Short mmCIF file of N, CA, C and O in Angstrom, two decimals:
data_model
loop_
_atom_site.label_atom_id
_atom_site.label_comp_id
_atom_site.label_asym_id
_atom_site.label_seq_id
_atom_site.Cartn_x
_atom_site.Cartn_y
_atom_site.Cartn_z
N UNK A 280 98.37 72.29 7.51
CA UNK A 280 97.53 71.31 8.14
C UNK A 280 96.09 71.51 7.67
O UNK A 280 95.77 72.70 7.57
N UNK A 281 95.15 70.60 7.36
CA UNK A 281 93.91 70.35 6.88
C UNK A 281 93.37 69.66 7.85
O UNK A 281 93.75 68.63 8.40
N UNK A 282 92.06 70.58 8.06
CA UNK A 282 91.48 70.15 9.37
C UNK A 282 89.71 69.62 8.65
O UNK A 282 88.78 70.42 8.74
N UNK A 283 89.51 68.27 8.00
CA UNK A 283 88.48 67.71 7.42
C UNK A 283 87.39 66.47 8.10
O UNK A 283 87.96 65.49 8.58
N UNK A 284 86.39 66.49 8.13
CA UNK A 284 85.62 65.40 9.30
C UNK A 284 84.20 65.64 8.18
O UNK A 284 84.17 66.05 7.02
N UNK A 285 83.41 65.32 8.83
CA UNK A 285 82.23 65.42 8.96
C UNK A 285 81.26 65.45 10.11
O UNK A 285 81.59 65.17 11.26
N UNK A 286 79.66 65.92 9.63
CA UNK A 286 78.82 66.48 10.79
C UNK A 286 77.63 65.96 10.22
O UNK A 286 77.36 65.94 9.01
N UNK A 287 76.77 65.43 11.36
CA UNK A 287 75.44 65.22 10.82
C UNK A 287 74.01 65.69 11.29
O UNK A 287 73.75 65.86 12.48
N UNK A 288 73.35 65.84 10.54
CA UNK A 288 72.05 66.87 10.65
C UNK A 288 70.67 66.01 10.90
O UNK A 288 70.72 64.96 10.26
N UNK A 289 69.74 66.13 11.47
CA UNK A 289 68.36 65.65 11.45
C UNK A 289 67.42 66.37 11.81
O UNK A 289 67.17 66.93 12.88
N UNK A 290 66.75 66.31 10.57
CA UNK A 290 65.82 66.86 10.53
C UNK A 290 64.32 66.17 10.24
O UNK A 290 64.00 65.33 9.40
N UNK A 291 63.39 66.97 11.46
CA UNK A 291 62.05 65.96 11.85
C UNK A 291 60.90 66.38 10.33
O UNK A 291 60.53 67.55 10.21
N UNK A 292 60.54 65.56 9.51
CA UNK A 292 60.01 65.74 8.42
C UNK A 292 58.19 66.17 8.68
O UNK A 292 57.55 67.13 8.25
N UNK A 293 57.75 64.95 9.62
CA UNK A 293 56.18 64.75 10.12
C UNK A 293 56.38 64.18 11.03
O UNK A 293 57.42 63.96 11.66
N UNK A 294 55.38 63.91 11.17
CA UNK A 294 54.41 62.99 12.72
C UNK A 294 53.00 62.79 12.21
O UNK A 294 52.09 63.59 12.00
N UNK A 295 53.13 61.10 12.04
CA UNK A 295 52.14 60.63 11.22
C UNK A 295 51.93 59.15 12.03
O UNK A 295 52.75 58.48 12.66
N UNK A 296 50.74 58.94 11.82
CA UNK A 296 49.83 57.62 12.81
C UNK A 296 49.96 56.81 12.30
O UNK A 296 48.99 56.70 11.55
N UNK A 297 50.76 55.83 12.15
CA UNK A 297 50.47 54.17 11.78
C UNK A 297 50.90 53.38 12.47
O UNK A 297 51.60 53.71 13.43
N UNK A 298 50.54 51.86 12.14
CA UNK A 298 50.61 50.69 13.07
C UNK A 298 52.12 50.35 13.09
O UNK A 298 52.63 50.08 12.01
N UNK A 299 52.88 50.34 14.17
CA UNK A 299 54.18 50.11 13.98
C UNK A 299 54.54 48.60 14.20
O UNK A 299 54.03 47.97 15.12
N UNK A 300 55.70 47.89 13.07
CA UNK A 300 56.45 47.29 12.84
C UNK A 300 56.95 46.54 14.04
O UNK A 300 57.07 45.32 13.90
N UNK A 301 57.26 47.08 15.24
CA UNK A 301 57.93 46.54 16.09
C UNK A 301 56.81 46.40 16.97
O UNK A 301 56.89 45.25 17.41
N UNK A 302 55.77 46.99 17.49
CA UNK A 302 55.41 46.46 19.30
C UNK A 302 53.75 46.15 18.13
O UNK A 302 52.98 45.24 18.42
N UNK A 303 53.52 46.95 17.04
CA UNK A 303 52.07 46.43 16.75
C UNK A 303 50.67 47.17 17.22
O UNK A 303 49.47 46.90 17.12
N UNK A 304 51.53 48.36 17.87
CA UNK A 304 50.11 49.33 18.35
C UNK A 304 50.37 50.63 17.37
O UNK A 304 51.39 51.06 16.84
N UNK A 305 49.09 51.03 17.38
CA UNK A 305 48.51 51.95 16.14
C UNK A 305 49.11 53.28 17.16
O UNK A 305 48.61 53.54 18.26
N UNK A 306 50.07 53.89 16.68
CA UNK A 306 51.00 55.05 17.54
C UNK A 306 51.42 55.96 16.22
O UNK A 306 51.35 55.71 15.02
N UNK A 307 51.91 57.23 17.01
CA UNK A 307 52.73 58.03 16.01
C UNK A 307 53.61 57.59 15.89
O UNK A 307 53.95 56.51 16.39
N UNK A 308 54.58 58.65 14.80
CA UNK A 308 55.80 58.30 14.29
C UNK A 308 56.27 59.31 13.36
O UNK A 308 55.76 60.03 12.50
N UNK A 309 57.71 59.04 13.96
CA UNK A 309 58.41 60.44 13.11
C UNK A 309 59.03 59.79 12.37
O UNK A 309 59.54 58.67 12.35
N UNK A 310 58.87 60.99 11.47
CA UNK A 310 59.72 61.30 10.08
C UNK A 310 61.27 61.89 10.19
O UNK A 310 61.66 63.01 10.49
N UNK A 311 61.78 61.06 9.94
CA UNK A 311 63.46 61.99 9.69
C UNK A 311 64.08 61.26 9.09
O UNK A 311 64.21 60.04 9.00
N UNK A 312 64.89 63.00 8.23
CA UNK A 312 66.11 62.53 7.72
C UNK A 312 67.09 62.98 7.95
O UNK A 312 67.07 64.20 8.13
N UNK A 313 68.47 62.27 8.07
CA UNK A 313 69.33 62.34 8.51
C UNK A 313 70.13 62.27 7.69
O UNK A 313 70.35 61.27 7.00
N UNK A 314 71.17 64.22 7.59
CA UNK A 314 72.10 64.11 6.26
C UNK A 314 73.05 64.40 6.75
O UNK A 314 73.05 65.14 7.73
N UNK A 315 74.56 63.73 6.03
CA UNK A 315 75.79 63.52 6.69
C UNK A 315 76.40 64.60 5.78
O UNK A 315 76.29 64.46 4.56
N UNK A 316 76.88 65.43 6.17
CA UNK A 316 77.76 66.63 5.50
C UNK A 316 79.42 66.52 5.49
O UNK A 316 80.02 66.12 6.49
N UNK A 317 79.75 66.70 4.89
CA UNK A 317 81.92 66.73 4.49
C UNK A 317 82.03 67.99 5.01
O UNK A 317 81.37 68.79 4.35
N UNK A 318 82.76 68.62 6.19
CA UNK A 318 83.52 69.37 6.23
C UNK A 318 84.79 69.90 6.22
O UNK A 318 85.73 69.12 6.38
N UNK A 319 85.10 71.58 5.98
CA UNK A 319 86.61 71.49 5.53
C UNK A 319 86.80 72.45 6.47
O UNK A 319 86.18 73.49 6.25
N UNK A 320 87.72 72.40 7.80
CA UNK A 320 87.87 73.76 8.40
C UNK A 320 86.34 73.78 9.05
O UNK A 320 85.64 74.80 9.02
N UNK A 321 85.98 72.71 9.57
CA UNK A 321 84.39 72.98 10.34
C UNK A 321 83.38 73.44 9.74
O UNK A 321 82.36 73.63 10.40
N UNK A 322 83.40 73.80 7.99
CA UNK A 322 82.28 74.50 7.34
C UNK A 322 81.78 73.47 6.46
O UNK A 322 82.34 73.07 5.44
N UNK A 323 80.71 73.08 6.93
CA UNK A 323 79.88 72.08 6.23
C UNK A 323 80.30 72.20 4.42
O UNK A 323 80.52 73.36 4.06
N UNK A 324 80.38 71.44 3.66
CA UNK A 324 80.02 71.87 2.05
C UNK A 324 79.35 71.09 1.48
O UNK A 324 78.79 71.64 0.53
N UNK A 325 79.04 69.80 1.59
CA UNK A 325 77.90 69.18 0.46
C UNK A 325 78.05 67.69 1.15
O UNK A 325 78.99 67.04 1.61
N UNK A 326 76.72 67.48 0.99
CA UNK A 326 76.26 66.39 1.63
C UNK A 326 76.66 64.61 1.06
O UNK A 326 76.48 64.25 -0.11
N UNK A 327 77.04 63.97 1.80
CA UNK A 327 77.54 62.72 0.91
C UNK A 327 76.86 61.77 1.77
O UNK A 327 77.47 60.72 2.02
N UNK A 328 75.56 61.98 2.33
CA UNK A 328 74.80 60.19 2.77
C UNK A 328 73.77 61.34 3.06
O UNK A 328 74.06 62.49 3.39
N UNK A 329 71.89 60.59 2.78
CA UNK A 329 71.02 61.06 3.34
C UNK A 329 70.27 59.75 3.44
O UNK A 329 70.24 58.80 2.66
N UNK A 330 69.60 59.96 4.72
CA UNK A 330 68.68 58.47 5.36
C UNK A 330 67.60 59.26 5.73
O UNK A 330 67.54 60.49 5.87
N UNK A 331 66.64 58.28 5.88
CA UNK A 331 65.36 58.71 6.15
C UNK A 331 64.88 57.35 7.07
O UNK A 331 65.40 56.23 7.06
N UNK A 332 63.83 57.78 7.80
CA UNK A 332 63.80 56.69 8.98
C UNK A 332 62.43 57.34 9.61
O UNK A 332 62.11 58.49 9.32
N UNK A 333 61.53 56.40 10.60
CA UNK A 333 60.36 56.78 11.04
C UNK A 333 60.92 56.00 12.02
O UNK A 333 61.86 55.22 11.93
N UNK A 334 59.97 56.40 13.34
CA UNK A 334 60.57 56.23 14.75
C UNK A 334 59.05 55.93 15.17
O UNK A 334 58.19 56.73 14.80
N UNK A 335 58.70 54.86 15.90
CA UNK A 335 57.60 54.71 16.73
C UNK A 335 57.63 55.84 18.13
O UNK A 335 58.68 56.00 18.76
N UNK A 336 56.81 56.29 18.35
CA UNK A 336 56.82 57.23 19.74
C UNK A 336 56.49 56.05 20.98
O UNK A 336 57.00 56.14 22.09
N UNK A 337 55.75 55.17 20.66
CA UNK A 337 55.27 54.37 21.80
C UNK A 337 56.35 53.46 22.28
O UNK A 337 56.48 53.05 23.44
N UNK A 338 57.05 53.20 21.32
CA UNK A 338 58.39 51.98 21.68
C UNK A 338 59.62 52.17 21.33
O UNK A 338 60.54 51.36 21.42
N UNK A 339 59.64 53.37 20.87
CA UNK A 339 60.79 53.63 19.88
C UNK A 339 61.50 52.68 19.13
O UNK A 339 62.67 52.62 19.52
N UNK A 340 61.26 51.92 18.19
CA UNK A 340 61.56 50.99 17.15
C UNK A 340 61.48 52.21 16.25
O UNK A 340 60.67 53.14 16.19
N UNK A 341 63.24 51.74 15.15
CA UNK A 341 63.11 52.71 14.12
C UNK A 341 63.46 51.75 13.19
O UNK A 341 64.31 50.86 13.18
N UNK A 342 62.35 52.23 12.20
CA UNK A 342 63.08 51.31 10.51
C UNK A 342 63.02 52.49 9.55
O UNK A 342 62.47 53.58 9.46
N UNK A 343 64.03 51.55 8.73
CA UNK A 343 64.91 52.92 7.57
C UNK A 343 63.99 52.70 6.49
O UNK A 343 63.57 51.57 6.26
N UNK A 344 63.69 53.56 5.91
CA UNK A 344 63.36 53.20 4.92
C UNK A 344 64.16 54.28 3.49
O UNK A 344 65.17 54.94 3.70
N UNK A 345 63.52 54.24 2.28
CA UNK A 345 63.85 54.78 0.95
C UNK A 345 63.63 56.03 1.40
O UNK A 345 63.32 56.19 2.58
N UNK A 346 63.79 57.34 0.33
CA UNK A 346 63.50 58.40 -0.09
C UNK A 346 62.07 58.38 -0.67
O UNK A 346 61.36 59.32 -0.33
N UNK A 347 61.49 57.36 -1.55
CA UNK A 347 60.67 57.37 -2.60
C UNK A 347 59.64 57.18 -1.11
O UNK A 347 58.81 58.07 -0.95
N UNK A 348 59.67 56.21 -0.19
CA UNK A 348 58.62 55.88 1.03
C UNK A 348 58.15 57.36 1.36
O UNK A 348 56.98 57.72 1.22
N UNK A 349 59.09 58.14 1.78
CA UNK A 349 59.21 58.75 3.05
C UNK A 349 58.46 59.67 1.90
O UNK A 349 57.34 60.09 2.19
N UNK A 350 59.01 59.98 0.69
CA UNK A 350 58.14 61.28 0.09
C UNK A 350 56.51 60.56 -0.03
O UNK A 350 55.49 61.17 0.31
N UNK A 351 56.51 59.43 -0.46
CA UNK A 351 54.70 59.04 -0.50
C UNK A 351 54.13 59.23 1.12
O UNK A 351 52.99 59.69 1.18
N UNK A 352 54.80 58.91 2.45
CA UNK A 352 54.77 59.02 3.55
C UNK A 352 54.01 60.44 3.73
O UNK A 352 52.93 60.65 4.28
N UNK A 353 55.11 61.57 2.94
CA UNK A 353 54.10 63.20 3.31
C UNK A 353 53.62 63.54 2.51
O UNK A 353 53.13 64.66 2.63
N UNK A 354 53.46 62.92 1.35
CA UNK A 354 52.34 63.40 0.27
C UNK A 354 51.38 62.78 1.16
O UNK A 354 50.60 63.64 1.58
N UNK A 355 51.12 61.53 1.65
CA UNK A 355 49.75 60.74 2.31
C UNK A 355 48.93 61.67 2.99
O UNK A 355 47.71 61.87 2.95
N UNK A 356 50.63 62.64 4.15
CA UNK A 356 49.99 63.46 4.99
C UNK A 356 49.71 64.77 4.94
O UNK A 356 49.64 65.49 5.93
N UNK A 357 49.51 65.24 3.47
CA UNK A 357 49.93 66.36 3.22
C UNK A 357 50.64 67.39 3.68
O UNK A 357 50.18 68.52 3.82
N UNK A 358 52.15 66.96 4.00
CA UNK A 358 53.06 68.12 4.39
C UNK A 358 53.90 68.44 3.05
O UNK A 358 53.98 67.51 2.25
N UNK A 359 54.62 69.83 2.66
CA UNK A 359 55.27 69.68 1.84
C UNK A 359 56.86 69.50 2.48
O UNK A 359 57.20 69.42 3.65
N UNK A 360 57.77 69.46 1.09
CA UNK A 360 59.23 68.83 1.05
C UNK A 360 59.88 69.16 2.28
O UNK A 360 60.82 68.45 2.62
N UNK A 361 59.42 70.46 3.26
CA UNK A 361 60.01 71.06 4.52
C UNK A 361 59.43 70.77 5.67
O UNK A 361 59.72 71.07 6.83
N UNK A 362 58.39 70.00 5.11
CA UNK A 362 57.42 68.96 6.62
C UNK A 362 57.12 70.25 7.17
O UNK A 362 57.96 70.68 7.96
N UNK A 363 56.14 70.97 6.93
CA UNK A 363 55.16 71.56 7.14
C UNK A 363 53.96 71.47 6.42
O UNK A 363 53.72 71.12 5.26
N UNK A 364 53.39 71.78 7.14
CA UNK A 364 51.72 71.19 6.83
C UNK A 364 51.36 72.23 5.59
O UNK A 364 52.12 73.12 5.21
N UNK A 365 50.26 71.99 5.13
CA UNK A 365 49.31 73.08 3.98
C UNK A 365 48.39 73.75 5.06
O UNK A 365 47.73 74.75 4.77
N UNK A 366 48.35 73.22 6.22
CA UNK A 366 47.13 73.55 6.75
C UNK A 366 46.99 75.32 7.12
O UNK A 366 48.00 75.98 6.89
N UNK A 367 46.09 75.87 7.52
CA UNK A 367 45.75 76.70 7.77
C UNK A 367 45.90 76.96 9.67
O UNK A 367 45.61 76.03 10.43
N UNK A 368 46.30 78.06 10.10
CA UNK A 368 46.38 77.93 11.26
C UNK A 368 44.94 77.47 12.36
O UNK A 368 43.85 77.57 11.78
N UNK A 369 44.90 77.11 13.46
CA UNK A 369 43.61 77.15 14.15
C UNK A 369 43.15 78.58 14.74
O UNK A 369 43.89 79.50 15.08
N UNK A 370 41.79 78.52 14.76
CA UNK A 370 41.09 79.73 15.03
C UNK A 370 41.55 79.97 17.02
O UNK A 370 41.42 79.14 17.92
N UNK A 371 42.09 81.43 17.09
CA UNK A 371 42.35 81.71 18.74
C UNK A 371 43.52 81.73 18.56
O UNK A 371 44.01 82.35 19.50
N UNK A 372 44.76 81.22 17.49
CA UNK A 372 46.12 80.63 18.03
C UNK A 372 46.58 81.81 17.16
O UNK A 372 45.59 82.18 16.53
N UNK A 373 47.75 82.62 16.82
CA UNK A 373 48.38 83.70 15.74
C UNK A 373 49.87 83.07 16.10
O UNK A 373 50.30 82.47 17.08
N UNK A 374 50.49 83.50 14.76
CA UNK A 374 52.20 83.44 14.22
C UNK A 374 52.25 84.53 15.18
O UNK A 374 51.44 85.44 15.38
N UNK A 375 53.80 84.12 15.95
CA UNK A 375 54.34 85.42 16.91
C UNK A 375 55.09 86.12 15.81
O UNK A 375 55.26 85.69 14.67
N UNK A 376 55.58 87.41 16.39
CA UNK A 376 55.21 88.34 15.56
C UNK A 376 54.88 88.89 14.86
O UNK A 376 55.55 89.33 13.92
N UNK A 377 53.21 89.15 15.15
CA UNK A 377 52.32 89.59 14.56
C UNK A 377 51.78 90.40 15.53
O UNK A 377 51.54 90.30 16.73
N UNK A 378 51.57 91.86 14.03
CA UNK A 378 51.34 93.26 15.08
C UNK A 378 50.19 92.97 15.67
O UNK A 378 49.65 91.86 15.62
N UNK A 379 49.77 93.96 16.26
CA UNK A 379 48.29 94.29 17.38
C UNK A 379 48.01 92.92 18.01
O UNK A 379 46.87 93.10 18.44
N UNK A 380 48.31 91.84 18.30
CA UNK A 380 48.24 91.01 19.13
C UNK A 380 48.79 91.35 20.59
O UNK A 380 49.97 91.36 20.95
N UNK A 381 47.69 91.64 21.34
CA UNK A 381 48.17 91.70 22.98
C UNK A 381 48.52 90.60 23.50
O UNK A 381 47.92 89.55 23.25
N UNK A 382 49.52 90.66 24.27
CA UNK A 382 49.79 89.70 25.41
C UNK A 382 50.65 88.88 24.26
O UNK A 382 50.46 87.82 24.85
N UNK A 383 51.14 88.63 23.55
CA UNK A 383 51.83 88.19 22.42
C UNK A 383 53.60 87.54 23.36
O UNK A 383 54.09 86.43 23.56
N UNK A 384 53.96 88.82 23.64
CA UNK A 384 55.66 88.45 24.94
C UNK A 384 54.79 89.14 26.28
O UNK A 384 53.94 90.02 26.42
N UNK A 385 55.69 87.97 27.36
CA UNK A 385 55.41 88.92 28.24
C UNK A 385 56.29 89.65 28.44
O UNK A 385 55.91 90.43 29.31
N UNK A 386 57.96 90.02 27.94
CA UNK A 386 58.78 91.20 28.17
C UNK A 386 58.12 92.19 27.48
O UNK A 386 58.66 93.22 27.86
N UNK A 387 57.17 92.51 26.59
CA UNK A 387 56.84 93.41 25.79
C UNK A 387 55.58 94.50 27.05
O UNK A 387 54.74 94.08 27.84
N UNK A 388 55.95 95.80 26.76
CA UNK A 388 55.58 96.51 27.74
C UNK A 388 53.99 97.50 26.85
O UNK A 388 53.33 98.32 27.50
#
């Protein structure tokens, strides 16, 4: 017996400000893409559909768009291919785990 399906993944790319399509107010909007994986025996192996789509936050209207959009989309905003920013962290805030930071967990004694 062969136990074969598929599973699908989404993943949030950005969150970027423009005028949306559907209600017309200047709102965020996410980035995602959404990739459909073949599995064999429940273990994902290679992907056979990827979509990409931006989501209004204010109304939730979603339109699909290309690959080629969505990459000019985070070049615009400068995130790279893993939708994270270039940016530099803000001053006061640190990556958790990172030594000599007090008060970092509060289980930490």
């Amino acid at each position: 017996m062969i136990i074969f399906g598929t599973k699908g993944y989404l993943y949030q790319l950005a969150i970027l400000t423009m005028v949306c399509g559907w209600c017309g107010n200047p709102a965020a909007h996410t980035l995602r893409k959404r990739v459909t994986k073949f599995t064999l025996f429940f273990i994902p192996l290679f992907p056979f559909s990827t979509k990409y789509a931006t989501q209004c936050t204010f109304c939730g209207g979603e339109q699909q768009i290309s690959q080629e959009q969505a990459d000019q989309l985070l070049a615009q905003h400068g995130a790279g291919p893993d939708g994270r920013s270039g940016q530099a962290p803000q001053p006061g805030f640190t990556q958790p785990g990172q030594p000599g930071q007090p008060g970092q967990s509060p289980f930490q004694r």
